[in-house]
mmCIF file of C-alpha atoms and ligand atoms in Angstrom:
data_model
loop_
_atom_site.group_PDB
_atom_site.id
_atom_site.type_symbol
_atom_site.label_atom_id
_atom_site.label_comp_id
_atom_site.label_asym_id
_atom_site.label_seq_id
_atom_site.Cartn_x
_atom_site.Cartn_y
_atom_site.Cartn_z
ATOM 1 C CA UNK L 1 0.000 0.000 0.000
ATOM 2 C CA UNK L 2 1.229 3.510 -0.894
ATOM 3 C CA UNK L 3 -0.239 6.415 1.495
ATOM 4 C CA UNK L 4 0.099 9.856 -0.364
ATOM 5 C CA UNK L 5 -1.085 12.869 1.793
ATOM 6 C CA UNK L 6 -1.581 16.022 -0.415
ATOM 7 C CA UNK L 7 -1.606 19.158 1.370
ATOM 8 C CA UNK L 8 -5.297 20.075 0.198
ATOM 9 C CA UNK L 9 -8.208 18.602 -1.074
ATOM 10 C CA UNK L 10 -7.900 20.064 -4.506
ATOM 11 C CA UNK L 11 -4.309 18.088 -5.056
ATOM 12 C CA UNK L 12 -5.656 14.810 -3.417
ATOM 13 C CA UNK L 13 -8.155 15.445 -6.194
ATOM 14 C CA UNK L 14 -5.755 16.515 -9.138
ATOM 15 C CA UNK L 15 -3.467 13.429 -7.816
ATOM 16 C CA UNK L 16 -6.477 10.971 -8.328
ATOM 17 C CA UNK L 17 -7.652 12.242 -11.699
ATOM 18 C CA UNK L 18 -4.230 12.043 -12.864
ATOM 19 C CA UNK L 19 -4.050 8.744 -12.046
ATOM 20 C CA UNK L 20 -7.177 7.630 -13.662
ATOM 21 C CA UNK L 21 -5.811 9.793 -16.970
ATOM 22 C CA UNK L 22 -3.093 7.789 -17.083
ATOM 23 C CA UNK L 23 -5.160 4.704 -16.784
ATOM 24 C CA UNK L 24 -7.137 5.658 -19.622
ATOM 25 C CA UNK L 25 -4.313 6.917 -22.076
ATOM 26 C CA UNK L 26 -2.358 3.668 -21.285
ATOM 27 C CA UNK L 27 -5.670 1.234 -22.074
ATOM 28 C CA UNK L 28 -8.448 3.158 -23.449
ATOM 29 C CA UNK L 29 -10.776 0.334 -22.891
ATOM 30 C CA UNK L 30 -9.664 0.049 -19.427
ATOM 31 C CA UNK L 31 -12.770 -1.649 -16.926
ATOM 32 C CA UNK L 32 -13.118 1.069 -14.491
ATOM 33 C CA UNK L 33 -14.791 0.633 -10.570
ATOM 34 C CA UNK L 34 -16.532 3.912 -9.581
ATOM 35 C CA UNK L 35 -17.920 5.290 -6.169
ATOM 36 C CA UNK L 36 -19.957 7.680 -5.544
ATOM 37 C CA UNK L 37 -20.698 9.917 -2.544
ATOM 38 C CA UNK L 38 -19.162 13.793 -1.660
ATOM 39 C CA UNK L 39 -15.578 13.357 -1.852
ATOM 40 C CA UNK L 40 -15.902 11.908 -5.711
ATOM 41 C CA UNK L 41 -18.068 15.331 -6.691
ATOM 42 C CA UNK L 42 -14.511 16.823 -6.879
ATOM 43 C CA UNK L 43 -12.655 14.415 -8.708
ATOM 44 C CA UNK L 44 -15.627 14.133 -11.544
ATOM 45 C CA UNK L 45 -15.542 17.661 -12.065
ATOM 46 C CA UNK L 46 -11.558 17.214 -13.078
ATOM 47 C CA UNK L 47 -12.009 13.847 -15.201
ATOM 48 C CA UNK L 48 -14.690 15.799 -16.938
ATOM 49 C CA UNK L 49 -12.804 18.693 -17.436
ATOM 50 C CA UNK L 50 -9.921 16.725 -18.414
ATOM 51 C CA UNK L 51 -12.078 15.258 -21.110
ATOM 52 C CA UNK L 52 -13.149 19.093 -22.430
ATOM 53 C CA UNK L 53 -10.171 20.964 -22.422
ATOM 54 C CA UNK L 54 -7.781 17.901 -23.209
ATOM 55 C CA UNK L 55 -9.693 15.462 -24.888
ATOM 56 C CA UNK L 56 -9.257 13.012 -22.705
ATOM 57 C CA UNK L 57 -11.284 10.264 -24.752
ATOM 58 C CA UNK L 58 -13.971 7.740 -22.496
ATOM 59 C CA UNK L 59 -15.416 6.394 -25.838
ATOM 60 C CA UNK L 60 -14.076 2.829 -25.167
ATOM 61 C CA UNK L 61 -13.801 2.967 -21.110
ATOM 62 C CA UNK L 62 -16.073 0.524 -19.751
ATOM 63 C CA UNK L 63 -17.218 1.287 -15.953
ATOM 64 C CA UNK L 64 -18.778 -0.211 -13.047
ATOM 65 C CA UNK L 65 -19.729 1.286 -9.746
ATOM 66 C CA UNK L 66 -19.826 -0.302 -6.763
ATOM 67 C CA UNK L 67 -23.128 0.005 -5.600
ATOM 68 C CA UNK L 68 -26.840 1.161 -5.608
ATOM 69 C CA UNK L 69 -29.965 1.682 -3.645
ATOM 70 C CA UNK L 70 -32.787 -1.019 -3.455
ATOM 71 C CA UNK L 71 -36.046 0.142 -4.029
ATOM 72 C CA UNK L 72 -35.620 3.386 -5.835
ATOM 73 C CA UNK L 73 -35.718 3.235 -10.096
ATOM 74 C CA UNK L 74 -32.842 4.677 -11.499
ATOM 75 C CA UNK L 75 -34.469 8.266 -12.100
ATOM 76 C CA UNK L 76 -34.882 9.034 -8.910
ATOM 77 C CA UNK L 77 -32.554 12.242 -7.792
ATOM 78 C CA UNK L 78 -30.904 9.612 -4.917
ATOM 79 C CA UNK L 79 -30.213 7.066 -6.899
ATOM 80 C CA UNK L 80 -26.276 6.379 -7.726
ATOM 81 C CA UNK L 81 -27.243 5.684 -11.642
ATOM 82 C CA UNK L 82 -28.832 9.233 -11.419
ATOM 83 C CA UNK L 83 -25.613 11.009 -9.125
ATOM 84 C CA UNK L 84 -23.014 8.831 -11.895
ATOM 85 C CA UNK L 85 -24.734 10.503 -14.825
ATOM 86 C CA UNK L 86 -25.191 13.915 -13.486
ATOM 87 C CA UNK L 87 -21.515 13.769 -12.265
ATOM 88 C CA UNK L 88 -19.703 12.565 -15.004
ATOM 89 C CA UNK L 89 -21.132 10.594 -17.659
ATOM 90 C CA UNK L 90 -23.270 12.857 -19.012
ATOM 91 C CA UNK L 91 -19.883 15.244 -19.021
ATOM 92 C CA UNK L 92 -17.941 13.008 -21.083
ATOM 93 C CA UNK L 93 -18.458 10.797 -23.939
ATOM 94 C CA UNK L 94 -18.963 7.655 -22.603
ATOM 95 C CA UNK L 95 -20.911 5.306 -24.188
ATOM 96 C CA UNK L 96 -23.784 4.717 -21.714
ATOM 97 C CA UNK L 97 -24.049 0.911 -22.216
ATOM 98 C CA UNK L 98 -20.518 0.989 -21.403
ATOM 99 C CA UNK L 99 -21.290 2.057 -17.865
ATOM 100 C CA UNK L 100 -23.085 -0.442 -15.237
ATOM 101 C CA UNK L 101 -24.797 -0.038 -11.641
ATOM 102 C CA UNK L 102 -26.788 -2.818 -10.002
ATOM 103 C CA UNK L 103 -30.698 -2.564 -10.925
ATOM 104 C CA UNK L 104 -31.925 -1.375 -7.116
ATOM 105 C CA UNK L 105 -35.236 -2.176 -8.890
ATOM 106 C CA UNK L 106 -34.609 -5.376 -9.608
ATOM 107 C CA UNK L 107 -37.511 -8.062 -8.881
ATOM 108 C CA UNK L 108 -34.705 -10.703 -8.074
ATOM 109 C CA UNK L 109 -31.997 -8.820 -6.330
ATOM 110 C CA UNK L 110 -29.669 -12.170 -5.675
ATOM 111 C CA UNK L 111 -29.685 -12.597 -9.759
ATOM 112 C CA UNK L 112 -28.949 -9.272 -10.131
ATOM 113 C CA UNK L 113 -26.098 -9.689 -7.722
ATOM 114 C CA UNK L 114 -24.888 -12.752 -9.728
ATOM 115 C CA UNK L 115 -25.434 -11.106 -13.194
ATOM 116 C CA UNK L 116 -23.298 -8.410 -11.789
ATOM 117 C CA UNK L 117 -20.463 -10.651 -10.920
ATOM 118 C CA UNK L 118 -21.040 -12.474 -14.405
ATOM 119 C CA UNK L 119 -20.922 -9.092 -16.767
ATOM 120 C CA UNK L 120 -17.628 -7.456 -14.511
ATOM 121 C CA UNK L 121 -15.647 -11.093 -15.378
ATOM 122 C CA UNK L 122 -16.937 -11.377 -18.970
ATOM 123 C CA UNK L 123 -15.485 -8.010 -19.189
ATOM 124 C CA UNK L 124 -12.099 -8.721 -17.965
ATOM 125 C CA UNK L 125 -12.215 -7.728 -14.499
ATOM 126 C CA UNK L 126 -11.795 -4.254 -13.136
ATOM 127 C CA UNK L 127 -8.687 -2.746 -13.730
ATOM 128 C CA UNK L 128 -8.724 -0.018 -11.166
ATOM 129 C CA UNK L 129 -11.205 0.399 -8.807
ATOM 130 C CA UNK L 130 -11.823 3.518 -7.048
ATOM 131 C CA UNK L 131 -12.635 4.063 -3.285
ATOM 132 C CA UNK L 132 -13.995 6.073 -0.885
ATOM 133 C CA UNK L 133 -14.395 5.530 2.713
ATOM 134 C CA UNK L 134 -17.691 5.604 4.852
ATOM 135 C CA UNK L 135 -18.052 6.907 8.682
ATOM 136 C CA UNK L 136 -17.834 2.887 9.405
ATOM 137 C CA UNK L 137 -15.128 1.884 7.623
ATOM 138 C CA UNK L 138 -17.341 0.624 4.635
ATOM 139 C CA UNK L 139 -16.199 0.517 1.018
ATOM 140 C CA UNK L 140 -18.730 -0.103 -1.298
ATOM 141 C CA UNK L 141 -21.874 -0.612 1.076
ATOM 142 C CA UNK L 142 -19.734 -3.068 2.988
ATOM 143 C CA UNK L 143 -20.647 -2.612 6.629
ATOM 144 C CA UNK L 144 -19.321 -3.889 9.665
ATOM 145 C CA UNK L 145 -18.966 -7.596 9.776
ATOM 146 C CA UNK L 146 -19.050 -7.610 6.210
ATOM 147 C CA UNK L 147 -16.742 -10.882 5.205
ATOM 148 C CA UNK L 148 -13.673 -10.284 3.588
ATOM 149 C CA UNK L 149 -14.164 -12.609 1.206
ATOM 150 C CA UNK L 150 -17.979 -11.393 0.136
ATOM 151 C CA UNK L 151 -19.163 -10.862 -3.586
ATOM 152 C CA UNK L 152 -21.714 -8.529 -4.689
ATOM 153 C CA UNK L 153 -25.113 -8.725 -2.987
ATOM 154 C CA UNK L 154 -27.835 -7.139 -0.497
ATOM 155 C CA UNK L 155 -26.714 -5.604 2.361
ATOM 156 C CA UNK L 156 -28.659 -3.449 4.658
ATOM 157 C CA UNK L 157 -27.109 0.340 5.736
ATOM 158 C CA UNK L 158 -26.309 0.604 9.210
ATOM 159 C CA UNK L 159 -27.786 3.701 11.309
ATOM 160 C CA UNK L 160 -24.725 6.075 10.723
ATOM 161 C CA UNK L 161 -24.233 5.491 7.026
ATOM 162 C CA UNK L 162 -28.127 6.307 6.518
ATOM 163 C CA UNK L 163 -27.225 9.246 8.379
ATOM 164 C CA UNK L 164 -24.140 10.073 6.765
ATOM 165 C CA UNK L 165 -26.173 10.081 3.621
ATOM 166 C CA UNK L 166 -29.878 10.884 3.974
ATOM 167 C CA UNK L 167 -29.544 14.536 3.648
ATOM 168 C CA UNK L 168 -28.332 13.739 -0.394
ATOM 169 C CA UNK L 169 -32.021 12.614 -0.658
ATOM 170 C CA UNK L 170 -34.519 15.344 -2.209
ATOM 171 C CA UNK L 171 -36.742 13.655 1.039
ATOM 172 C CA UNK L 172 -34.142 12.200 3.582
ATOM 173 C CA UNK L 173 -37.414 9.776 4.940
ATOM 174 C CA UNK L 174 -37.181 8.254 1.845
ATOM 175 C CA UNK L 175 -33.505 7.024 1.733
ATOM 176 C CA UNK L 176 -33.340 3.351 1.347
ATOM 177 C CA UNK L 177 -32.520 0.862 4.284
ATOM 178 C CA UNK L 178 -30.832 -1.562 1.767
ATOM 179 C CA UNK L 179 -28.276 -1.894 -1.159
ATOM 180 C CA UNK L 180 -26.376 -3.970 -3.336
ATOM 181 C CA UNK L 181 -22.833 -3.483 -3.194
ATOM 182 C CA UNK L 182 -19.776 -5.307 -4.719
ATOM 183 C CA UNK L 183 -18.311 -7.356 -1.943
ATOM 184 C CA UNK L 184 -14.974 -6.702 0.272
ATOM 185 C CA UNK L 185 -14.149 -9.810 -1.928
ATOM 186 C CA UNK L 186 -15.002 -8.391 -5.536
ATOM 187 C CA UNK L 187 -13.653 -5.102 -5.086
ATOM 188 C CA UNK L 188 -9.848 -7.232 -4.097
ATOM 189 C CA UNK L 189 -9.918 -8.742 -7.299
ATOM 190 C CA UNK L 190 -9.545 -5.531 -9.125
ATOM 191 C CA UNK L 191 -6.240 -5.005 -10.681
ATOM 192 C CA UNK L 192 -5.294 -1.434 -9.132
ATOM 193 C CA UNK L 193 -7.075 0.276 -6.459
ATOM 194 C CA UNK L 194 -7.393 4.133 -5.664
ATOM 195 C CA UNK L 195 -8.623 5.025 -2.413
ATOM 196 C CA UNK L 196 -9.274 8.818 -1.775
ATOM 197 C CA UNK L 197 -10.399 10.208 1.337
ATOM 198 C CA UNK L 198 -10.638 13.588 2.062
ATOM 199 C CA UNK L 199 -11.562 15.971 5.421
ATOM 200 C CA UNK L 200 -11.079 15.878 9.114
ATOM 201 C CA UNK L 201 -13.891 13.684 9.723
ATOM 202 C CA UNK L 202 -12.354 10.767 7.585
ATOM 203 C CA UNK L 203 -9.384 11.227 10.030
ATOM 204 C CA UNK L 204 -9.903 8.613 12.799
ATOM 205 C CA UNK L 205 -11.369 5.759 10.511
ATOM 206 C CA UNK L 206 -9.115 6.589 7.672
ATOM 207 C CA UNK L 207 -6.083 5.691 10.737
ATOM 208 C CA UNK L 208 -7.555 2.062 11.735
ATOM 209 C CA UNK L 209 -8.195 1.378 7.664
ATOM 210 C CA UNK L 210 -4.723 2.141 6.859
ATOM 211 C CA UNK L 211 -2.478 1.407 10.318
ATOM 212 C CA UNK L 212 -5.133 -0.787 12.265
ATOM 213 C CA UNK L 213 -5.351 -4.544 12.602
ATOM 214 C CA UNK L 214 -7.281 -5.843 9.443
ATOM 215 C CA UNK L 215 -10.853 -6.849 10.590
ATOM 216 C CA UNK L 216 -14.251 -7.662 9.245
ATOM 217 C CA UNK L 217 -15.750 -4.712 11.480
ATOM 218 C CA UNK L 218 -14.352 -2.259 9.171
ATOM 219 C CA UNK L 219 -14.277 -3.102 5.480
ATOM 220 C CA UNK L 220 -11.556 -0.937 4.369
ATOM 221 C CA UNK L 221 -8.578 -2.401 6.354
ATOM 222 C CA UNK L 222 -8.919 -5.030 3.831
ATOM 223 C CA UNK L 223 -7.395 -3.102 0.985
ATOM 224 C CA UNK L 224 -4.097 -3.899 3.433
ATOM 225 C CA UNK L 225 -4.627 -7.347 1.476
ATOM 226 C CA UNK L 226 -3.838 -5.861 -1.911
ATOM 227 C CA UNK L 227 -0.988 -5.816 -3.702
ATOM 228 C CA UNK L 228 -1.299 -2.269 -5.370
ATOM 229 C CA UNK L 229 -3.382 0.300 -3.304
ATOM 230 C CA UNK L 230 -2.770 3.643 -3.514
ATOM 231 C CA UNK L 231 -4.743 5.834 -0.444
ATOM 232 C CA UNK L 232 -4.711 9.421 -1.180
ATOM 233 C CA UNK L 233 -5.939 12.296 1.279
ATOM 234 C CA UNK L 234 -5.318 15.760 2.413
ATOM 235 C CA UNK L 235 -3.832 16.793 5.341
ATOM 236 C CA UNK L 236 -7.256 16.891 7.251
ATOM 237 C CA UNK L 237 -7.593 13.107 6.843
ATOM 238 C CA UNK L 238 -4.086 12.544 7.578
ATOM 239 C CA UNK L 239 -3.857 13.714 11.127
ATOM 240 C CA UNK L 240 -4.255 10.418 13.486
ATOM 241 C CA UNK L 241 -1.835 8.478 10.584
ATOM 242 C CA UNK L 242 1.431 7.568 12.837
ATOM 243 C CA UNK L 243 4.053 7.260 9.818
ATOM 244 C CA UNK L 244 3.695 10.378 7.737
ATOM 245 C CA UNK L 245 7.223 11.092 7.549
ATOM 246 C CA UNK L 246 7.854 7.576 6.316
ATOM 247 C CA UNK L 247 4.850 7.438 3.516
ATOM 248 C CA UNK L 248 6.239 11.235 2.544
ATOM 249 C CA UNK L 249 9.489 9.590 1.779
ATOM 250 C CA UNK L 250 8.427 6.758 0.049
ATOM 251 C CA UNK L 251 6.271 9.072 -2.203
ATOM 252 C CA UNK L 252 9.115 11.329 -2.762
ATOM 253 C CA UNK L 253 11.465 8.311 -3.948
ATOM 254 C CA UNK L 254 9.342 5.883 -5.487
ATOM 255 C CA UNK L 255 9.960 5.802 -9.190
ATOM 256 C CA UNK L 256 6.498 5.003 -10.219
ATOM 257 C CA UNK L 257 5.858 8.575 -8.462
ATOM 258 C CA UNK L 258 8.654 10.681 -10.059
ATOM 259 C CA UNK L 259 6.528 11.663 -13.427
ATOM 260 C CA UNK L 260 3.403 12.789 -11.071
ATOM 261 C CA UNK L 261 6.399 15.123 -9.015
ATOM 262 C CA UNK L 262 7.514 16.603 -12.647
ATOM 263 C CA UNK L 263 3.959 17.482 -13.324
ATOM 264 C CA UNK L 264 4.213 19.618 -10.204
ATOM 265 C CA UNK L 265 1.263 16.748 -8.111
HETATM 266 C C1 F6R T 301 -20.549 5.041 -2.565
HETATM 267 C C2 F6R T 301 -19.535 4.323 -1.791
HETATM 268 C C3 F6R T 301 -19.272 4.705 -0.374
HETATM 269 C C4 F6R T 301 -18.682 6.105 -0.250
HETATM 270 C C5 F6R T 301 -18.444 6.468 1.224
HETATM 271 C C6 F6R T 301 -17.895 7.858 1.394
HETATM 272 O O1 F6R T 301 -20.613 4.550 -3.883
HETATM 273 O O2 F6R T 301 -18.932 3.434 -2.306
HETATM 274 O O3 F6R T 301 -18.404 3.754 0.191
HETATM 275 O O4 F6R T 301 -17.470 6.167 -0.956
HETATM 276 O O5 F6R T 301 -19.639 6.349 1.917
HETATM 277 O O6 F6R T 301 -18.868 8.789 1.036
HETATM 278 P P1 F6R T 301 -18.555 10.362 1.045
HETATM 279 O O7 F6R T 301 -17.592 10.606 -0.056
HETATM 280 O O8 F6R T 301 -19.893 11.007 0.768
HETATM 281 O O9 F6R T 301 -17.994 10.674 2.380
#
């Protein structure tokens, strides 16, 4: 795992979208994992910017995000499909087909889940997968106790995520109690992951994901498991990490980081 602590939210961002350029102009069909939530609003607004003023070209990128509400149709103003197109898709020209969410409308959710699994392997896995991190520790929709090996399914929100995100609901009473999400165990299988958390209230959780004991109670220590994990915050996340010095140094002398440094991220 790499930890890379930007000094503000903006160059966690600009750090990220880089990344995910790179990604793109390296495979242009590359099998992207998407999350949604606050923190990505940011990082959209780059990758879509990127696309308008540089042509960065999504025509071939195929996506998948990690999750979606049960119960509301994909219209509806809370749902993920409707955040992912506002965001960025409708930004950028992606071929819509090319992009995939779970069906929260589904009539058999545990197909759906399965179909999901199905379509992200038929398309060659996920080649990076990007993160964000939830007042529990979830990625994805993957609460406490979630199992580290899980695959996509239902999995109902726990009190402080619905209240961590009922207020992005035209009518917070009418935020869904359930999801599908990709499981601890789908998400590990991704080729690349991206985690990027940023703001002083990520600080304490983002600590146990990254320097805790790895644990089923929060989700996000797992990406300790993978083999190439980037984390990237801003200072305000960064404050309970123990080792800044040493992840500052690594960043500053890691190869793979020196072309990111001459582009002044
Ligand atoms: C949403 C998702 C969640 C969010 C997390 C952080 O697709 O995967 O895990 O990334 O809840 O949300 P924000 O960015 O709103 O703090």
């Amino acid at each position: 795992m790499q930890v890379i602590v930007r000094p503000t939210r903006e160059a966690a961002c600009n750090l990220a979208a880089a990344i995910i350029e790179d990604q793109i102009r390296e495979r242009p069909d590359s099998v992207l994992g998407l999350a949604t939530g606050r923190t990505m609003e940011e990082l959209y607004a780059k990758l879509a910017d990127k696309h308008q003023r540089n042509g960065l070209d999504f025509s071939l990128v195929r996506t998948y995000n990690l999750d979606e509400y049960i119960g509301i149709p994909p219209e509806h103003p809370g749902s993920y499909r409707y955040y992912m197109n506002k965001n960025l898709f409708e930004k950028i020209n992606i071929d819509l087909r090319n992009t995939h969410l779970p069906l929260g409308m589904s009539r058999d959710v545990a197909k759906e889940c399965r179909d999901y699994e199905t379509s992200i392997r038929r398309n060659g896995g996920i080649d990076l997968q990007l993160l964000g991190i939830g007042a529990t520790g979830h990625i994805g929709f993957n609460e406490p106790l979630s199992a580290l090996k899980s695959r996509t399914r239902e999995k109902p929100l726990t009190p402080i995520t619905i209240q961590q995100n009922r207020d992005l609901f035209p009518n917070p009473d009418e935020m869904p109690r359930c999801a599908i999400t990709m499981g601890v165990g789908t998400i590990l299988e991704a080729k690349r992951i991206l985690l990027l958390a940023t703001g002083a209230e990520k600080a304490d959780i983002l600590a146990k994901a990254v320097e805790g004991p790895i644990t089923a109670m929060i989700s996000a220590t797992a990406i300790q498991l993978h083999e190439r994990c980037s984390v990237i915050i801003d200072t305000a996340a960064a404050t309970k990490l123990k080792e800044l010095e040493y992840y500052d140094w690594i960043y500053q002398n890691e190869s793979e980081w020196a072309p990111y440094h001459r582009r002044g991220l």
